[in-house]
Amino acid sequence: MADFDWKQIHREGKSWRQQIQGDGIADFVTGRYLRIFEEAFEGGQELTFLELGSGNGDISELIIKRNYPFVKEYVVSEHFEQGVDWLQKKGLNARLLDAESIKLPDNSFDVLISFDVMHHVENPRKMAREMIRVARTRVLLTEANGLSVGRKIMELTPRHKKAGERSYLPGSYQDFFKEIENI
């Protein structure tokens, strides 16, 4: 990923999701992720959140704009400096973090969130281990489903290859977390 240009993937005003799937499907997916987020945490105590791999911040912005009473702090991250700069210009509290080696102390945030990031990393087990290590209470992970034939065909295109797209079967995602002690 050394020659990767973050701006080749992300565009002002158009998320990676919108570019690939079109506005209608992207809106459906984003809405679904917001519902998952709300159902997981609404009615609960105030929590601190760290979102890994926030892309251009489309989901993060919606979460913050909704001003949920259970969100005490919402921090976003990106693996690339260009991405952190972009997110900060949007007014988001953004940090430069590698999902496979999060440079934060154990139990730094109540919750770690990842919306469609794990299928981009080289070593999903490392990412799972880091998510568990840095989260005080919970982890919320949404991911591409490798059972989808359409999804697997898309991953063969140059643009998807450049973005490191490689979805796994549902059991594989579970296995990434199973070997970690204390879960």
Backbone as a chain_set.jsonl record, in Angstrom:
{"seq": "MADFDWKQIHREGKSWRQQIQGDGIADFVTGRYLRIFEEAFEGGQELTFLELGSGNGDISELIIKRNYPFVKEYVVSEHFEQGVDWLQKKGLNARLLDAESIKLPDNSFDVLISFDVMHHVENPRKMAREMIRVARTRVLLTEANGLSVGRKIMELTPRHKKAGERSYLPGSYQDFFKEIENI", "coords": {"N": [[0.808, -1.196, 0.0], [2.146, 1.134, -0.141], [2.312, 2.808, -2.393], [-0.184, 3.801, -2.55], [-2.744, 6.125, -3.118], [-4.78, 7.995, -1.286], [-6.73, 9.753, -2.203], [-7.384, 8.705, -4.639], [-9.303, 6.902, -4.143], [-11.27, 8.095, -2.462], [-13.564, 10.804, -2.787], [-14.421, 14.269, -2.791], [-17.566, 14.994, -1.507], [-18.625, 12.603, -2.46], [-18.838, 9.474, -1.373], [-16.771, 6.511, -1.136], [-18.419, 4.318, -1.148], [-20.707, 5.349, -2.458], [-19.614, 5.847, -4.964], [-19.038, 3.284, -5.892], [-21.414, 1.775, -5.568], [-23.517, 3.382, -6.279], [-25.83, 6.071, -5.612], [-28.393, 5.363, -4.517], [-28.192, 2.666, -3.477], [-26.027, 3.066, -1.788], [-27.133, 4.9, 0.028], [-29.045, 3.234, 1.178], [-27.396, 1.302, 2.423], [-25.9, 2.922, 4.2], [-27.996, 3.935, 5.787], [-28.841, 1.534, 6.915], [-26.572, 0.851, 8.439], [-26.628, 2.929, 10.299], [-28.998, 2.29, 11.659], [-28.252, -0.175, 12.808], [-26.218, 0.728, 14.507], [-27.718, 2.453, 16.197], [-29.559, 0.602, 17.363], [-27.792, -1.022, 18.749], [-26.795, 0.608, 20.78], [-28.626, 2.545, 21.761], [-30.526, 3.992, 24.416], [-28.785, 3.299, 26.344], [-25.957, 3.882, 28.549], [-23.79, 6.813, 28.504], [-21.17, 6.654, 26.181], [-17.763, 6.285, 25.008], [-16.507, 6.368, 21.727], [-14.55, 4.862, 19.162], [-14.029, 4.978, 15.821], [-12.751, 2.949, 13.383], [-10.932, 3.404, 10.37], [-12.414, 5.471, 8.811], [-12.858, 6.454, 6.274], [-14.215, 8.8, 4.07], [-15.748, 9.913, 5.979], [-18.542, 9.811, 5.857], [-20.513, 8.206, 7.207], [-19.769, 8.685, 9.839], [-20.196, 11.463, 10.12], [-23.004, 11.552, 9.978], [-23.699, 10.136, 12.287], [-22.689, 11.84, 14.286], [-24.141, 14.21, 13.745], [-26.686, 13.437, 14.466], [-26.664, 13.583, 17.169], [-26.76, 11.722, 19.382], [-27.843, 10.696, 22.618], [-26.353, 8.781, 23.941], [-23.781, 8.977, 23.066], [-20.854, 9.994, 24.195], [-18.307, 10.742, 23.393], [-16.977, 10.828, 20.117], [-14.678, 9.547, 18.097], [-12.841, 9.503, 15.114], [-10.92, 7.632, 12.665], [-8.201, 7.208, 10.349], [-6.076, 5.452, 8.111], [-4.349, 6.768, 6.498], [-2.533, 9.807, 6.096], [-3.626, 11.77, 4.41], [-6.316, 11.151, 4.565], [-6.871, 11.638, 7.284], [-6.415, 14.404, 7.372], [-8.471, 15.261, 5.653], [-10.771, 14.403, 7.085], [-10.481, 15.947, 9.415], [-10.757, 18.518, 8.341], [-13.418, 18.443, 7.845], [-14.371, 18.822, 10.303], [-14.301, 16.748, 12.088], [-13.165, 14.772, 14.868], [-10.31, 13.48, 14.336], [-7.883, 10.865, 13.996], [-4.66, 9.561, 13.133], [-4.38, 6.29, 12.587], [-3.438, 2.855, 12.542], [-5.274, 0.091, 11.82], [-4.382, -2.468, 12.37], [-2.437, -2.167, 14.211], [-2.96, -0.418, 16.617], [-2.034, 2.5, 17.979], [-2.592, 3.101, 20.826], [-3.35, 3.058, 24.347], [-4.374, 0.072, 26.19], [-7.874, -0.548, 26.564], [-8.809, 2.049, 25.837], [-11.083, 3.231, 24.715], [-14.643, 3.03, 25.15], [-16.088, 1.664, 23.175], [-15.219, 0.126, 20.103], [-15.572, 0.673, 16.686], [-16.137, -0.543, 13.416], [-16.876, 0.022, 10.204], [-17.104, -1.775, 7.506], [-14.216, -2.224, 7.073], [-12.401, -4.225, 7.774], [-12.05, -6.036, 5.657], [-10.176, -4.804, 4.107], [-7.676, -4.838, 5.282], [-4.386, -6.288, 5.699], [-3.97, -8.302, 7.615], [-6.475, -9.613, 9.135], [-6.827, -10.88, 11.639], [-4.997, -9.613, 13.323], [-6.138, -7.074, 13.372], [-8.587, -7.667, 14.628], [-7.643, -8.505, 17.145], [-6.482, -6.11, 18.052], [-8.734, -4.446, 18.134], [-10.233, -5.614, 20.203], [-8.422, -5.299, 22.291], [-8.217, -2.491, 22.619], [-10.81, -1.69, 23.1], [-13.0, -1.039, 25.782], [-15.487, -2.116, 26.475], [-17.174, -3.064, 24.266], [-17.296, -4.198, 20.794], [-18.191, -3.196, 17.573], [-18.763, -4.478, 14.497], [-19.148, -4.289, 11.074], [-19.329, -5.905, 7.963], [-18.356, -6.8, 4.564], [-19.977, -9.4, 2.78], [-18.675, -12.395, 1.906], [-20.085, -14.415, 0.667], [-21.558, -13.509, -1.409], [-21.886, -13.629, -4.823], [-21.816, -11.555, -6.672], [-20.389, -9.67, -5.223], [-17.877, -10.949, -4.999], [-17.132, -10.975, -7.703], [-16.923, -8.212, -8.19], [-14.666, -7.67, -6.661], [-12.623, -8.428, -8.307], [-12.129, -6.404, -10.066], [-10.024, -3.702, -11.237], [-10.143, -1.292, -9.679], [-11.275, -2.088, -7.236], [-9.385, -3.954, -6.445], [-7.198, -2.241, -6.061], [-8.054, -0.909, -3.811], [-7.782, -2.86, -1.973], [-9.789, -4.737, -1.578], [-11.257, -7.611, -0.267], [-13.399, -9.786, 0.566], [-14.65, -11.961, 3.15], [-15.944, -15.171, 4.185], [-18.802, -15.388, 6.387], [-18.22, -17.029, 8.678], [-15.448, -16.889, 8.737], [-14.918, -14.252, 9.525], [-15.846, -14.412, 12.144], [-14.043, -16.281, 13.142], [-11.679, -14.777, 13.176], [-11.833, -13.443, 15.543], [-12.153, -15.429, 17.444], [-9.836, -16.695, 18.437], [-8.783, -15.031, 20.281], [-7.951, -14.358, 23.598], [-10.138, -14.318, 26.462], [-12.686, -13.722, 25.346]], "CA": [[0.0, 0.0, 0.0], [3.03, 2.295, -0.1], [2.026, 3.704, -3.511], [-1.611, 4.079, -2.499], [-3.147, 7.518, -2.986], [-6.097, 8.009, -0.64], [-7.661, 10.526, -3.024], [-7.826, 7.894, -5.772], [-10.466, 6.151, -3.676], [-12.272, 8.989, -1.878], [-13.802, 12.046, -3.497], [-15.226, 15.275, -2.098], [-18.996, 14.925, -1.769], [-19.061, 11.295, -2.941], [-18.11, 8.44, -0.652], [-16.347, 5.313, -1.87], [-19.631, 3.51, -1.257], [-21.544, 5.942, -3.506], [-18.944, 5.677, -6.249], [-19.115, 1.887, -6.302], [-22.752, 1.203, -5.545], [-24.53, 4.346, -6.68], [-26.407, 6.788, -4.483], [-29.517, 4.646, -3.901], [-27.704, 1.538, -2.675], [-25.179, 3.634, -0.732], [-28.044, 5.444, 1.04], [-29.626, 2.082, 1.87], [-26.355, 0.718, 3.282], [-25.62, 3.886, 5.272], [-29.162, 3.9, 6.677], [-28.805, 0.261, 7.655], [-25.514, 0.942, 9.443], [-27.113, 3.805, 11.369], [-29.968, 1.52, 12.459], [-27.478, -1.139, 13.6], [-25.569, 1.527, 15.547], [-28.751, 2.878, 17.148], [-30.079, -0.557, 18.099], [-26.754, -1.557, 19.632], [-26.397, 1.483, 21.878], [-29.64, 3.479, 22.264], [-31.069, 3.697, 25.736], [-27.71, 2.94, 27.273], [-25.153, 4.938, 29.159], [-22.89, 7.548, 27.623], [-19.984, 5.872, 25.848], [-16.781, 6.851, 24.091], [-16.416, 5.534, 20.532], [-13.493, 5.047, 18.171], [-14.354, 4.34, 14.544], [-11.553, 2.655, 12.594], [-11.057, 3.484, 8.92], [-13.644, 6.227, 8.576], [-13.002, 6.864, 4.878], [-14.424, 10.243, 3.959], [-16.532, 10.357, 7.126], [-19.977, 9.928, 5.57], [-21.286, 7.613, 8.298], [-19.375, 9.399, 11.063], [-20.904, 12.742, 10.155], [-24.412, 11.306, 10.296], [-23.776, 9.759, 13.704], [-22.463, 13.037, 15.097], [-25.255, 15.136, 13.521], [-27.886, 12.957, 15.164], [-26.519, 13.974, 18.566], [-27.284, 10.652, 20.231], [-27.53, 10.922, 24.035], [-25.421, 7.761, 24.423], [-22.444, 9.256, 22.544], [-20.104, 10.976, 25.001], [-17.22, 11.182, 22.516], [-16.9, 10.03, 18.901], [-13.404, 9.801, 17.437], [-12.705, 8.755, 13.864], [-9.521, 7.414, 12.309], [-7.84, 6.784, 9.002], [-4.735, 4.876, 7.989], [-3.555, 7.644, 5.642], [-2.525, 11.21, 6.52], [-4.578, 12.5, 3.579], [-7.637, 10.892, 5.112], [-7.001, 12.353, 8.556], [-6.57, 15.819, 7.019], [-9.819, 15.392, 5.078], [-11.741, 14.27, 8.175], [-10.338, 17.104, 10.293], [-11.344, 19.669, 7.64], [-14.873, 18.305, 7.978], [-14.693, 19.103, 11.697], [-14.326, 15.516, 12.879], [-12.023, 14.499, 15.734], [-9.68, 12.399, 13.573], [-6.523, 10.436, 14.352], [-3.949, 8.67, 12.223], [-4.23, 5.001, 13.266], [-3.379, 1.634, 11.757], [-6.211, -0.848, 12.454], [-3.677, -3.677, 12.775], [-1.507, -1.809, 15.283], [-3.53, 0.834, 17.119], [-1.097, 3.102, 18.939], [-3.338, 3.613, 21.973], [-3.303, 2.108, 25.474], [-5.484, -0.868, 26.387], [-9.126, -0.001, 27.109], [-8.835, 3.495, 25.608], [-12.445, 3.65, 24.371], [-15.663, 2.064, 25.54], [-16.513, 0.879, 22.019], [-14.541, 0.274, 18.819], [-16.486, 0.437, 15.573], [-15.539, -0.667, 12.095], [-17.859, -0.143, 9.135], [-16.506, -2.246, 6.243], [-12.788, -1.946, 7.007], [-11.582, -5.42, 7.974], [-11.716, -6.695, 4.391], [-9.101, -4.036, 3.461], [-6.388, -4.993, 5.961], [-3.583, -7.466, 5.358], [-4.085, -9.347, 8.62], [-7.695, -9.38, 9.907], [-6.675, -11.342, 13.029], [-4.334, -8.535, 14.061], [-7.134, -6.029, 13.576], [-9.522, -8.156, 15.656], [-6.928, -8.468, 18.423], [-6.34, -4.705, 18.439], [-10.058, -3.92, 18.487], [-10.563, -6.14, 21.534], [-7.482, -4.724, 23.255], [-8.459, -1.061, 22.83], [-12.196, -1.494, 23.544], [-13.294, -1.359, 27.19], [-16.71, -2.905, 26.662], [-17.739, -3.737, 23.095], [-16.832, -3.971, 19.435], [-19.233, -3.298, 16.551], [-18.098, -4.735, 13.226], [-19.969, -4.633, 9.914], [-18.403, -6.32, 6.916], [-18.824, -7.351, 3.299], [-20.236, -10.828, 2.865], [-18.004, -13.14, 0.851], [-21.0, -15.371, 0.031], [-22.174, -12.84, -2.552], [-21.162, -13.826, -6.08], [-21.587, -10.217, -7.215], [-19.317, -9.072, -4.422], [-16.614, -11.59, -5.386], [-16.796, -10.504, -9.054], [-16.465, -6.823, -8.051], [-13.319, -7.664, -6.095], [-11.667, -8.705, -9.376], [-11.918, -5.202, -10.865], [-8.817, -2.963, -10.828], [-10.402, -0.306, -8.626], [-11.469, -2.812, -5.978], [-8.079, -4.513, -6.077], [-6.382, -1.125, -5.569], [-8.537, -0.591, -2.465], [-7.531, -4.0, -1.093], [-11.058, -5.414, -1.291], [-11.27, -9.077, -0.233], [-14.367, -10.174, 1.596], [-14.508, -13.313, 3.68], [-17.192, -15.806, 4.583], [-19.177, -14.983, 7.749], [-17.488, -17.81, 9.679], [-14.064, -16.41, 8.792], [-14.893, -13.06, 10.379], [-15.976, -14.885, 13.531], [-12.778, -16.937, 13.506], [-10.652, -13.773, 13.447], [-11.981, -13.034, 16.941], [-12.242, -16.593, 18.335], [-8.562, -17.091, 19.042], [-8.366, -14.017, 21.243], [-8.297, -14.734, 24.972], [-11.107, -13.545, 27.23], [-13.948, -13.357, 24.698]], "C": [[0.852, 1.262, 0.0], [2.716, 3.285, -1.219], [0.544, 4.095, -3.566], [-1.859, 5.57, -2.316], [-4.589, 7.533, -2.492], [-7.128, 8.705, -1.513], [-8.07, 9.786, -4.293], [-9.096, 7.128, -5.413], [-11.589, 7.097, -3.248], [-12.356, 10.296, -2.657], [-14.657, 12.984, -2.644], [-16.691, 15.11, -2.501], [-19.502, 13.583, -2.254], [-18.223, 10.228, -2.262], [-17.708, 7.307, -1.593], [-17.562, 4.438, -2.138], [-20.531, 4.04, -2.384], [-20.923, 5.733, -4.884], [-19.105, 4.257, -6.782], [-20.554, 1.439, -6.516], [-23.83, 2.119, -6.103], [-25.198, 4.937, -5.45], [-27.502, 6.005, -3.772], [-29.069, 3.511, -2.989], [-26.854, 2.055, -1.523], [-26.042, 4.209, 0.387], [-28.689, 4.325, 1.846], [-28.624, 1.499, 2.869], [-26.071, 1.639, 4.465], [-26.766, 3.9, 6.278], [-29.188, 2.645, 7.525], [-27.74, 0.293, 8.754], [-25.931, 1.845, 10.603], [-28.113, 3.073, 12.265], [-29.259, 0.495, 13.342], [-26.814, -0.421, 14.778], [-26.579, 1.925, 16.624], [-29.25, 1.711, 18.0], [-29.063, -1.104, 19.098], [-26.546, -0.703, 20.879], [-27.492, 2.378, 22.456], [-30.198, 3.014, 23.607], [-30.018, 3.34, 26.763], [-26.993, 4.159, 27.809], [-24.33, 5.669, 28.116], [-21.607, 6.753, 27.431], [-19.042, 6.676, 24.966], [-16.582, 5.852, 22.956], [-15.178, 5.893, 19.726], [-13.916, 4.275, 16.938], [-13.067, 4.173, 13.747], [-11.848, 2.789, 11.106], [-12.308, 4.217, 8.474], [-13.823, 6.724, 7.148], [-13.162, 8.361, 4.762], [-15.393, 10.76, 5.024], [-18.025, 10.432, 6.912], [-20.841, 9.361, 6.698], [-21.005, 8.361, 9.603], [-20.124, 10.716, 11.206], [-22.37, 12.56, 10.532], [-24.593, 10.949, 11.771], [-23.645, 10.998, 14.586], [-23.624, 14.023, 14.958], [-26.522, 14.72, 14.261], [-27.835, 13.212, 16.662], [-27.14, 12.957, 19.528], [-26.909, 10.893, 21.694], [-26.53, 9.906, 24.593], [-23.999, 7.969, 23.905], [-21.806, 10.37, 23.368], [-18.994, 11.597, 24.158], [-17.185, 10.251, 21.314], [-15.647, 10.454, 18.14], [-13.342, 8.923, 16.191], [-11.217, 8.576, 13.558], [-9.396, 7.034, 10.848], [-6.401, 6.307, 9.037], [-3.789, 5.812, 7.234], [-3.657, 9.095, 6.115], [-3.515, 12.042, 5.719], [-5.995, 12.342, 4.131], [-7.879, 11.62, 6.419], [-7.204, 13.843, 8.286], [-7.989, 16.094, 6.524], [-10.864, 15.383, 6.203], [-11.679, 15.468, 9.122], [-10.922, 18.358, 9.655], [-12.862, 19.64, 7.694], [-15.326, 18.552, 9.419], [-14.769, 17.879, 12.589], [-13.049, 15.389, 13.708], [-11.324, 13.259, 15.157], [-8.242, 12.145, 14.016], [-5.959, 9.514, 13.274], [-3.679, 7.37, 12.969], [-4.221, 3.87, 12.253], [-4.242, 0.599, 12.478], [-5.536, -2.127, 12.934], [-2.691, -3.43, 13.917], [-1.915, -0.432, 15.819], [-2.631, 1.371, 18.232], [-1.861, 3.852, 20.029], [-3.219, 2.599, 23.106], [-4.511, 1.163, 25.477], [-6.685, -0.117, 26.958], [-9.254, 1.51, 26.949], [-10.237, 4.044, 25.331], [-13.425, 2.591, 24.852], [-15.96, 1.109, 24.391], [-15.608, 1.169, 20.827], [-15.504, -0.142, 17.725], [-15.683, 0.34, 14.286], [-16.653, -0.94, 11.091], [-17.112, -0.502, 7.849], [-15.03, -1.892, 6.086], [-11.964, -3.233, 7.015], [-11.2, -6.102, 6.658], [-10.667, -5.924, 3.584], [-7.729, -4.304, 4.073], [-5.686, -6.284, 5.554], [-3.825, -8.626, 6.317], [-5.312, -9.081, 9.52], [-7.603, -9.84, 11.367], [-5.993, -10.278, 13.9], [-5.322, -7.416, 14.364], [-8.119, -6.431, 14.669], [-8.883, -8.063, 17.039], [-6.809, -7.023, 18.936], [-7.682, -4.096, 18.84], [-10.449, -4.35, 19.898], [-9.676, -5.489, 22.602], [-7.843, -3.277, 23.614], [-9.873, -0.775, 23.341], [-12.368, -1.902, 25.003], [-14.475, -2.308, 27.309], [-17.141, -3.699, 25.43], [-17.035, -3.364, 21.801], [-18.046, -4.126, 18.517], [-18.537, -3.379, 15.206], [-19.16, -5.034, 12.173], [-19.006, -4.92, 8.774], [-19.097, -6.831, 5.668], [-18.961, -8.863, 3.422], [-19.644, -11.549, 1.659], [-18.857, -14.224, 0.206], [-21.625, -14.802, -1.243], [-21.315, -13.016, -3.802], [-20.84, -12.475, -6.708], [-20.436, -9.521, -6.525], [-17.958, -9.637, -4.854], [-16.183, -11.157, -6.793], [-16.27, -9.073, -8.997], [-15.024, -6.769, -7.55], [-12.241, -7.959, -7.136], [-11.367, -7.478, -10.227], [-10.708, -4.425, -10.35], [-9.047, -1.995, -9.666], [-10.571, -0.979, -7.263], [-10.168, -3.451, -5.507], [-7.192, -3.435, -5.473], [-6.762, -0.776, -4.133], [-8.357, -1.755, -1.501], [-8.783, -4.767, -0.726], [-10.884, -6.937, -1.339], [-12.183, -9.502, 0.916], [-14.165, -11.648, 1.965], [-15.895, -13.883, 3.959], [-17.522, -15.412, 6.019], [-18.414, -15.738, 8.839], [-16.049, -17.368, 9.819], [-13.957, -15.175, 9.675], [-14.991, -13.461, 11.848], [-14.678, -15.51, 14.009], [-11.669, -15.931, 13.828], [-10.672, -13.361, 14.915], [-11.902, -14.215, 17.913], [-10.955, -16.911, 19.065], [-8.063, -16.12, 20.095], [-8.845, -14.434, 22.63], [-9.351, -13.801, 25.548], [-12.309, -13.055, 26.44], [-14.808, -14.58, 24.526]], "O": [[0.313, 2.361, 0.131], [2.842, 4.493, -1.015], [0.094, 4.669, -4.557], [-1.249, 6.203, -1.454], [-5.504, 7.126, -3.209], [-8.285, 8.287, -1.555], [-9.016, 10.201, -4.962], [-9.87, 6.753, -6.293], [-12.74, 6.906, -3.64], [-11.346, 10.822, -3.124], [-15.507, 12.538, -1.873], [-17.018, 15.089, -3.688], [-20.707, 13.425, -2.446], [-17.033, 10.092, -2.545], [-18.24, 7.172, -2.695], [-17.712, 3.885, -3.228], [-21.057, 3.256, -3.174], [-21.632, 5.472, -5.856], [-19.286, 4.054, -7.982], [-20.873, 0.803, -7.52], [-24.945, 1.67, -6.371], [-25.133, 4.358, -4.365], [-27.538, 5.984, -2.541], [-29.525, 3.413, -1.85], [-26.945, 1.546, -0.406], [-25.728, 4.031, 1.564], [-28.862, 4.451, 3.058], [-28.969, 1.235, 4.021], [-26.009, 1.182, 5.607], [-26.533, 3.88, 7.487], [-29.517, 2.69, 8.71], [-27.975, -0.179, 9.866], [-25.62, 1.556, 11.758], [-28.079, 3.22, 13.487], [-29.629, 0.319, 14.503], [-26.846, -0.909, 15.908], [-26.324, 1.755, 17.816], [-29.349, 1.828, 19.221], [-29.433, -1.592, 20.166], [-26.162, -1.224, 21.926], [-27.312, 2.925, 23.544], [-30.319, 1.82, 23.882], [-30.336, 3.105, 27.929], [-27.373, 5.301, 27.554], [-24.187, 5.206, 26.985], [-21.029, 6.244, 28.391], [-19.448, 7.61, 24.276], [-16.498, 4.645, 23.186], [-14.803, 7.06, 19.616], [-14.137, 3.065, 16.997], [-12.374, 5.152, 13.469], [-12.893, 2.341, 10.634], [-13.171, 3.63, 7.822], [-14.835, 7.352, 6.838], [-12.347, 9.118, 5.289], [-15.81, 11.918, 4.974], [-18.724, 11.058, 7.709], [-21.816, 9.997, 7.098], [-21.924, 8.632, 10.376], [-20.626, 11.043, 12.282], [-22.912, 13.334, 11.321], [-25.533, 11.411, 12.418], [-24.415, 11.175, 15.53], [-24.049, 14.613, 15.952], [-27.333, 15.566, 14.636], [-28.845, 13.076, 17.352], [-27.951, 13.313, 20.383], [-25.769, 11.257, 21.981], [-25.919, 10.162, 25.631], [-23.099, 7.212, 24.269], [-22.177, 11.538, 23.25], [-18.765, 12.805, 24.198], [-17.342, 9.038, 21.455], [-15.564, 11.563, 17.612], [-13.738, 7.758, 16.212], [-10.367, 9.272, 14.114], [-10.354, 6.599, 10.207], [-5.615, 6.714, 9.893], [-2.569, 5.667, 7.321], [-4.735, 9.557, 6.49], [-4.174, 12.923, 6.272], [-6.772, 13.297, 4.155], [-8.963, 12.159, 6.644], [-8.064, 14.475, 8.899], [-8.622, 17.063, 6.944], [-11.732, 16.255, 6.26], [-12.716, 15.95, 9.581], [-11.52, 19.179, 10.349], [-13.516, 20.678, 7.6], [-16.519, 18.498, 9.719], [-15.248, 17.96, 13.72], [-11.983, 15.846, 13.295], [-11.706, 12.128, 15.457], [-7.498, 13.063, 14.359], [-6.692, 8.79, 12.601], [-2.85, 7.337, 13.879], [-4.912, 3.923, 11.235], [-3.968, 0.267, 13.631], [-6.063, -2.804, 13.817], [-2.175, -4.374, 14.516], [-1.287, 0.581, 15.508], [-2.496, 0.758, 19.29], [-1.781, 5.076, 20.135], [-3.011, 1.411, 22.857], [-5.531, 1.435, 24.843], [-6.532, 0.825, 27.735], [-9.762, 2.181, 27.847], [-10.539, 5.188, 25.673], [-13.088, 1.411, 24.949], [-16.071, -0.1, 24.593], [-15.268, 2.324, 20.569], [-16.166, -1.175, 17.82], [-14.691, 1.043, 14.093], [-17.292, -1.992, 11.122], [-16.554, 0.372, 7.185], [-14.637, -1.32, 5.07], [-10.941, -3.318, 6.336], [-10.122, -6.69, 6.566], [-10.305, -6.349, 2.487], [-6.714, -4.021, 3.438], [-6.322, -7.244, 5.121], [-3.881, -9.784, 5.903], [-5.197, -8.405, 10.542], [-8.239, -9.248, 12.238], [-6.364, -10.071, 15.055], [-5.344, -6.876, 15.47], [-8.448, -5.623, 15.538], [-9.512, -7.598, 17.99], [-7.016, -6.761, 20.121], [-7.749, -3.313, 19.787], [-10.937, -3.543, 20.688], [-10.147, -5.17, 23.694], [-7.778, -2.889, 24.781], [-10.11, 0.27, 23.948], [-11.934, -2.98, 25.409], [-14.468, -3.206, 28.151], [-17.442, -4.888, 25.539], [-16.3, -2.381, 21.715], [-18.83, -5.064, 18.661], [-17.809, -2.465, 14.817], [-19.981, -5.932, 12.358], [-17.981, -4.251, 8.638], [-20.257, -7.24, 5.7], [-18.159, -9.52, 4.086], [-20.07, -11.33, 0.525], [-18.395, -14.893, -0.718], [-22.16, -15.551, -2.061], [-20.157, -12.6, -3.832], [-19.738, -12.265, -7.215], [-19.612, -8.866, -7.163], [-17.004, -8.884, -5.05], [-14.99, -10.99, -7.044], [-15.291, -8.744, -9.668], [-14.251, -5.91, -7.974], [-11.058, -7.757, -6.865], [-10.438, -7.508, -11.035], [-10.397, -4.481, -9.16], [-8.213, -1.902, -8.765], [-10.063, -0.486, -6.256], [-9.884, -3.485, -4.31], [-6.506, -3.681, -4.481], [-5.908, -0.394, -3.333], [-8.737, -1.655, -0.334], [-8.836, -5.389, 0.335], [-10.418, -7.48, -2.34], [-11.773, -9.562, 2.075], [-13.601, -12.442, 1.212], [-16.889, -13.157, 3.965], [-16.613, -15.127, 6.798], [-18.003, -15.132, 9.829], [-15.479, -17.458, 10.907], [-13.03, -15.054, 10.476], [-14.291, -12.906, 12.695], [-14.261, -15.296, 15.147], [-10.812, -16.208, 14.666], [-9.643, -12.973, 15.468], [-11.611, -14.016, 19.093], [-10.991, -17.357, 20.212], [-7.037, -16.36, 20.731], [-10.002, -14.814, 22.81], [-9.44, -12.635, 25.164], [-12.911, -12.052, 26.824], [-15.917, -14.486, 23.998]]}, "num_chains": 1, "name": "protein.A"}
